[in-house]
mmCIF file of C-alpha atoms in Angstrom:
data_model
loop_
_atom_site.group_PDB
_atom_site.id
_atom_site.type_symbol
_atom_site.label_atom_id
_atom_site.label_comp_id
_atom_site.label_asym_id
_atom_site.label_seq_id
_atom_site.Cartn_x
_atom_site.Cartn_y
_atom_site.Cartn_z
ATOM 1 C CA UNK A 153 -52.228 -2.313 -7.408
ATOM 2 C CA UNK A 154 -48.776 -4.185 -6.632
ATOM 3 C CA UNK A 155 -48.036 -5.856 -4.844
ATOM 4 C CA UNK A 156 -45.046 -4.929 -3.169
ATOM 5 C CA UNK A 157 -44.764 -0.752 -3.200
ATOM 6 C CA UNK A 158 -41.492 0.913 -3.743
ATOM 7 C CA UNK A 159 -40.809 4.867 -3.657
ATOM 8 C CA UNK A 160 -38.722 4.459 -6.461
ATOM 9 C CA UNK A 161 -36.407 8.377 -5.853
ATOM 10 C CA UNK A 162 -33.851 9.120 -5.271
ATOM 11 C CA UNK A 163 -33.177 9.923 -2.523
ATOM 12 C CA UNK A 164 -30.634 12.509 -1.633
ATOM 13 C CA UNK A 165 -28.897 11.977 2.264
ATOM 14 C CA UNK A 166 -25.369 14.025 3.960
ATOM 15 C CA UNK A 167 -23.030 11.842 4.360
ATOM 16 C CA UNK A 168 -23.621 10.119 7.978
ATOM 17 C CA UNK A 169 -27.276 10.778 7.791
ATOM 18 C CA UNK A 170 -30.106 8.035 9.194
ATOM 19 C CA UNK A 171 -31.670 6.621 5.683
ATOM 20 C CA UNK A 172 -35.029 5.302 6.139
ATOM 21 C CA UNK A 173 -35.990 3.212 2.746
ATOM 22 C CA UNK A 174 -39.845 1.920 2.945
ATOM 23 C CA UNK A 175 -41.228 -0.933 1.362
ATOM 24 C CA UNK A 176 -45.191 -1.301 2.165
ATOM 25 C CA UNK A 177 -47.334 -5.063 0.799
ATOM 26 C CA UNK A 178 -51.042 -6.708 0.063
ATOM 27 C CA UNK A 179 -50.129 -10.265 -0.156
ATOM 28 C CA UNK A 180 -51.188 -11.011 4.089
ATOM 29 C CA UNK A 181 -48.548 -14.800 2.963
ATOM 30 C CA UNK A 182 -45.504 -13.053 3.176
ATOM 31 C CA UNK A 183 -43.406 -14.001 5.756
ATOM 32 C CA UNK A 184 -39.426 -13.696 3.967
ATOM 33 C CA UNK A 185 -38.094 -10.477 3.989
ATOM 34 C CA UNK A 186 -35.476 -9.539 1.934
ATOM 35 C CA UNK A 187 -33.114 -6.229 1.329
ATOM 36 C CA UNK A 188 -30.592 -5.597 -1.856
ATOM 37 C CA UNK A 189 -28.807 -3.933 -3.378
ATOM 38 C CA UNK A 190 -27.760 -2.223 -6.599
ATOM 39 C CA UNK A 191 -25.246 -0.915 -7.628
ATOM 40 C CA UNK A 192 -24.821 0.428 -11.316
ATOM 41 C CA UNK A 193 -24.451 -1.826 -14.150
ATOM 42 C CA UNK A 194 -23.535 -5.074 -11.696
ATOM 43 C CA UNK A 195 -26.027 -7.210 -10.264
ATOM 44 C CA UNK A 196 -28.117 -7.430 -6.609
ATOM 45 C CA UNK A 197 -26.365 -8.557 -3.217
ATOM 46 C CA UNK A 198 -28.231 -9.104 -0.832
ATOM 47 C CA UNK A 199 -28.046 -7.449 2.309
ATOM 48 C CA UNK A 200 -29.589 -8.969 4.421
ATOM 49 C CA UNK A 201 -33.043 -10.678 5.587
ATOM 50 C CA UNK A 202 -35.921 -10.943 8.312
ATOM 51 C CA UNK A 203 -38.546 -13.466 8.982
ATOM 52 C CA UNK A 204 -42.119 -12.360 9.733
ATOM 53 C CA UNK A 205 -41.461 -9.614 11.944
ATOM 54 C CA UNK A 206 -39.337 -7.413 14.851
ATOM 55 C CA UNK A 207 -36.128 -6.090 13.641
ATOM 56 C CA UNK A 208 -32.339 -7.825 13.078
ATOM 57 C CA UNK A 209 -29.188 -6.052 12.903
ATOM 58 C CA UNK A 210 -26.019 -5.996 11.360
ATOM 59 C CA UNK A 211 -22.889 -3.322 11.426
ATOM 60 C CA UNK A 212 -24.715 -0.204 10.671
ATOM 61 C CA UNK A 213 -27.755 -1.757 9.016
ATOM 62 C CA UNK A 214 -31.001 -2.310 10.904
ATOM 63 C CA UNK A 215 -33.898 -4.383 8.528
ATOM 64 C CA UNK A 216 -37.692 -3.761 10.149
ATOM 65 C CA UNK A 217 -40.921 -6.186 9.979
ATOM 66 C CA UNK A 218 -44.077 -4.329 10.462
ATOM 67 C CA UNK A 219 -46.764 -7.771 9.806
ATOM 68 C CA UNK A 220 -49.422 -6.123 11.073
ATOM 69 C CA UNK A 221 -48.819 -2.934 8.821
ATOM 70 C CA UNK A 222 -47.328 -4.799 5.931
ATOM 71 C CA UNK A 223 -43.913 -2.908 6.183
ATOM 72 C CA UNK A 224 -40.818 -2.816 5.575
ATOM 73 C CA UNK A 225 -37.878 -0.362 5.771
ATOM 74 C CA UNK A 226 -34.250 -0.904 6.257
ATOM 75 C CA UNK A 227 -31.957 1.889 8.110
ATOM 76 C CA UNK A 228 -28.402 2.740 7.772
ATOM 77 C CA UNK A 229 -26.505 4.576 10.449
ATOM 78 C CA UNK A 230 -24.213 6.835 9.411
ATOM 79 C CA UNK A 231 -24.254 6.586 6.077
ATOM 80 C CA UNK A 232 -21.298 6.827 3.121
ATOM 81 C CA UNK A 233 -21.184 7.100 -0.271
ATOM 82 C CA UNK A 234 -20.233 4.258 -0.527
ATOM 83 C CA UNK A 235 -23.870 3.684 0.016
ATOM 84 C CA UNK A 236 -24.957 5.610 -3.123
ATOM 85 C CA UNK A 237 -27.312 1.937 -4.894
ATOM 86 C CA UNK A 238 -30.800 0.382 -5.339
ATOM 87 C CA UNK A 239 -32.233 -0.536 -2.763
ATOM 88 C CA UNK A 240 -34.570 -3.000 -3.824
ATOM 89 C CA UNK A 241 -37.133 -4.991 -1.593
ATOM 90 C CA UNK A 242 -38.009 -8.257 -1.857
ATOM 91 C CA UNK A 243 -40.466 -10.859 0.658
ATOM 92 C CA UNK A 244 -41.641 -14.626 0.231
ATOM 93 C CA UNK A 245 -44.509 -16.454 1.368
ATOM 94 C CA UNK A 246 -44.921 -20.402 0.522
ATOM 95 C CA UNK A 247 -44.507 -19.826 -3.292
ATOM 96 C CA UNK A 248 -40.780 -20.321 -3.245
ATOM 97 C CA UNK A 249 -40.568 -16.676 -5.730
ATOM 98 C CA UNK A 250 -39.545 -13.235 -4.949
ATOM 99 C CA UNK A 251 -41.243 -10.560 -5.432
ATOM 100 C CA UNK A 252 -39.131 -7.581 -5.638
ATOM 101 C CA UNK A 253 -40.477 -4.001 -5.189
ATOM 102 C CA UNK A 254 -39.545 -1.486 -7.838
ATOM 103 C CA UNK A 255 -36.234 -0.132 -5.682
ATOM 104 C CA UNK A 256 -35.038 3.083 -4.145
ATOM 105 C CA UNK A 257 -32.191 5.098 -5.601
ATOM 106 C CA UNK A 258 -29.951 6.601 -2.387
ATOM 107 C CA UNK A 259 -27.291 9.140 -3.314
ATOM 108 C CA UNK A 260 -25.236 9.801 0.019
ATOM 109 C CA UNK A 261 -23.582 13.164 -1.117
ATOM 110 C CA UNK A 262 -20.178 14.549 0.552
ATOM 111 C CA UNK B 617 -14.994 -18.717 -4.960
ATOM 112 C CA UNK B 618 -18.902 -19.635 -5.720
ATOM 113 C CA UNK B 619 -19.968 -17.853 -8.334
ATOM 114 C CA UNK B 620 -23.112 -16.440 -10.467
ATOM 115 C CA UNK B 621 -21.597 -15.689 -14.080
ATOM 116 C CA UNK B 622 -23.582 -14.685 -17.160
ATOM 117 C CA UNK B 623 -22.226 -14.105 -20.810
ATOM 118 C CA UNK B 624 -22.460 -12.009 -23.389
ATOM 119 C CA UNK B 625 -21.669 -8.908 -20.381
ATOM 120 C CA UNK B 626 -22.722 -7.218 -23.671
ATOM 121 C CA UNK B 627 -24.265 -7.704 -26.458
ATOM 122 C CA UNK B 628 -25.878 -5.780 -29.949
ATOM 123 C CA UNK B 629 -28.598 -7.456 -31.240
ATOM 124 C CA UNK B 630 -31.169 -6.372 -34.931
ATOM 125 C CA UNK B 631 -34.408 -6.664 -34.538
ATOM 126 C CA UNK B 632 -34.759 -10.973 -35.604
ATOM 127 C CA UNK B 633 -32.167 -12.215 -35.252
ATOM 128 C CA UNK B 634 -31.797 -15.122 -32.315
ATOM 129 C CA UNK B 635 -30.109 -14.567 -29.410
ATOM 130 C CA UNK B 636 -28.809 -16.729 -26.512
ATOM 131 C CA UNK B 637 -27.597 -15.674 -23.035
ATOM 132 C CA UNK B 638 -25.770 -18.476 -20.406
ATOM 133 C CA UNK B 639 -25.085 -18.354 -16.805
ATOM 134 C CA UNK B 640 -23.618 -20.805 -15.392
ATOM 135 C CA UNK B 641 -23.227 -21.258 -11.280
ATOM 136 C CA UNK B 642 -20.550 -22.644 -8.718
ATOM 137 C CA UNK B 643 -22.862 -22.438 -5.837
ATOM 138 C CA UNK B 644 -24.585 -25.785 -5.948
ATOM 139 C CA UNK B 645 -27.528 -24.300 -5.490
ATOM 140 C CA UNK B 646 -30.803 -26.342 -7.552
ATOM 141 C CA UNK B 647 -33.105 -22.847 -8.177
ATOM 142 C CA UNK B 648 -32.397 -20.741 -10.691
ATOM 143 C CA UNK B 649 -33.612 -18.012 -12.347
ATOM 144 C CA UNK B 650 -33.796 -15.255 -14.961
ATOM 145 C CA UNK B 651 -35.395 -11.609 -14.365
ATOM 146 C CA UNK B 652 -35.038 -8.597 -16.809
ATOM 147 C CA UNK B 653 -35.062 -4.554 -15.311
ATOM 148 C CA UNK B 654 -36.227 -2.229 -16.542
ATOM 149 C CA UNK B 655 -35.948 1.608 -15.028
ATOM 150 C CA UNK B 656 -38.799 2.295 -13.302
ATOM 151 C CA UNK B 657 -40.913 -1.752 -13.394
ATOM 152 C CA UNK B 658 -37.841 -3.383 -11.186
ATOM 153 C CA UNK B 659 -37.241 -7.466 -12.142
ATOM 154 C CA UNK B 660 -39.809 -8.915 -13.502
ATOM 155 C CA UNK B 661 -39.290 -12.913 -13.500
ATOM 156 C CA UNK B 662 -39.136 -14.741 -16.851
ATOM 157 C CA UNK B 663 -38.155 -18.529 -16.648
ATOM 158 C CA UNK B 664 -37.438 -20.712 -13.376
ATOM 159 C CA UNK B 665 -36.775 -24.027 -12.898
ATOM 160 C CA UNK B 666 -36.676 -26.002 -10.271
ATOM 161 C CA UNK B 667 -34.127 -28.753 -11.159
ATOM 162 C CA UNK B 668 -33.065 -30.361 -14.697
ATOM 163 C CA UNK B 669 -36.077 -31.566 -15.742
ATOM 164 C CA UNK B 670 -38.695 -28.738 -13.954
ATOM 165 C CA UNK B 671 -38.651 -25.602 -16.103
ATOM 166 C CA UNK B 672 -41.978 -22.720 -15.352
ATOM 167 C CA UNK B 673 -42.235 -19.718 -16.903
ATOM 168 C CA UNK B 674 -42.721 -16.313 -15.236
ATOM 169 C CA UNK B 675 -44.323 -12.902 -14.975
ATOM 170 C CA UNK B 676 -43.857 -12.027 -19.114
ATOM 171 C CA UNK B 677 -42.202 -15.554 -20.560
ATOM 172 C CA UNK B 678 -43.854 -14.173 -24.325
ATOM 173 C CA UNK B 679 -40.751 -14.473 -26.673
ATOM 174 C CA UNK B 680 -38.366 -16.401 -24.601
ATOM 175 C CA UNK B 681 -37.387 -19.731 -23.704
ATOM 176 C CA UNK B 682 -35.328 -21.246 -22.293
ATOM 177 C CA UNK B 683 -32.495 -24.361 -21.547
ATOM 178 C CA UNK B 684 -31.516 -26.032 -18.136
ATOM 179 C CA UNK B 685 -28.051 -28.345 -19.416
ATOM 180 C CA UNK B 686 -27.268 -29.269 -16.182
ATOM 181 C CA UNK B 687 -28.332 -28.521 -12.662
ATOM 182 C CA UNK B 688 -25.126 -25.575 -12.776
ATOM 183 C CA UNK B 689 -25.692 -24.436 -15.814
ATOM 184 C CA UNK B 690 -29.299 -22.769 -17.420
ATOM 185 C CA UNK B 691 -29.925 -20.456 -20.994
ATOM 186 C CA UNK B 692 -32.175 -17.561 -22.072
ATOM 187 C CA UNK B 693 -32.522 -17.247 -26.262
ATOM 188 C CA UNK B 694 -34.611 -14.985 -27.606
ATOM 189 C CA UNK B 695 -36.135 -16.942 -30.946
ATOM 190 C CA UNK B 696 -36.335 -13.407 -33.082
ATOM 191 C CA UNK B 697 -35.693 -10.560 -30.807
ATOM 192 C CA UNK B 698 -36.989 -7.043 -30.767
ATOM 193 C CA UNK B 699 -36.293 -3.914 -29.866
ATOM 194 C CA UNK B 700 -38.778 -4.217 -26.871
ATOM 195 C CA UNK B 701 -37.126 -6.788 -25.347
ATOM 196 C CA UNK B 702 -34.222 -4.314 -25.374
ATOM 197 C CA UNK B 703 -33.334 -4.250 -21.535
ATOM 198 C CA UNK B 704 -31.137 -5.811 -18.316
ATOM 199 C CA UNK B 705 -31.955 -9.883 -17.895
ATOM 200 C CA UNK B 706 -29.652 -11.477 -14.850
ATOM 201 C CA UNK B 707 -29.535 -14.928 -13.172
ATOM 202 C CA UNK B 708 -29.812 -16.451 -10.168
ATOM 203 C CA UNK B 709 -30.049 -18.832 -8.331
ATOM 204 C CA UNK B 710 -30.999 -20.091 -4.712
ATOM 205 C CA UNK B 711 -31.427 -23.678 -2.663
ATOM 206 C CA UNK B 712 -34.220 -25.283 -2.263
ATOM 207 C CA UNK B 713 -32.859 -26.905 1.331
ATOM 208 C CA UNK B 714 -33.329 -22.965 2.355
ATOM 209 C CA UNK B 715 -36.557 -21.976 2.976
ATOM 210 C CA UNK B 716 -35.893 -17.768 3.368
ATOM 211 C CA UNK B 717 -35.221 -18.509 -0.271
ATOM 212 C CA UNK B 718 -33.589 -15.928 -0.522
ATOM 213 C CA UNK B 719 -31.456 -15.312 -4.329
ATOM 214 C CA UNK B 720 -28.501 -14.466 -5.767
ATOM 215 C CA UNK B 721 -27.444 -12.703 -8.939
ATOM 216 C CA UNK B 722 -25.226 -12.277 -11.092
ATOM 217 C CA UNK B 723 -23.517 -9.375 -13.271
ATOM 218 C CA UNK B 724 -25.364 -9.262 -15.757
ATOM 219 C CA UNK B 725 -25.786 -9.466 -19.385
ATOM 220 C CA UNK B 726 -27.362 -5.955 -20.990
ATOM 221 C CA UNK B 727 -28.824 -6.681 -24.538
ATOM 222 C CA UNK B 728 -29.969 -3.632 -27.250
ATOM 223 C CA UNK B 729 -32.311 -5.014 -30.300
ATOM 224 C CA UNK B 730 -31.704 -2.374 -33.252
#
């Protein structure tokens, strides 16, 4: 079993929809949680990071961490075609290396 | 702008050839990483370096070697390329002063081994 599980999608939603992207993990030592966005043929770009449990909001994006359930989410409000990309979750404990999910491909249609 | 750059961006080579991928950064970060990305497998860590004299193997280091020539430069070599090393390769950097260890990625090198 992988340390981090992420549904590969693809997830297709209409423009303006609320998108929910999720990851589950098994390692209780993970404390920092990140979301990266990767456009086709580009490198991953850091979107947000959170520490421990709770929510963090940045514009249309909200990251949520539930450490008791070992479950993290990224919500995108008012989704736009420009949000079409692969979204990767990543997390780390004290080892200073990141463990990545495999990514969820999102398509926002007009 | 402070950045992570990779050369070449695309490379086609033949089985058995030696190839080097280069990474440079102007972020002033001390830590550097090499990953490969394959469809459905996500990012796999090949090697990482926490400073010029500290180099460590990642999950999939067999068939690869690295050199940290300076704080800003980290090269990945395939000593004798094989077709299953065809993949997208990314270099990344991070700052050890940040507990979060968020990493910043280069644009990638698409490598094809025939």
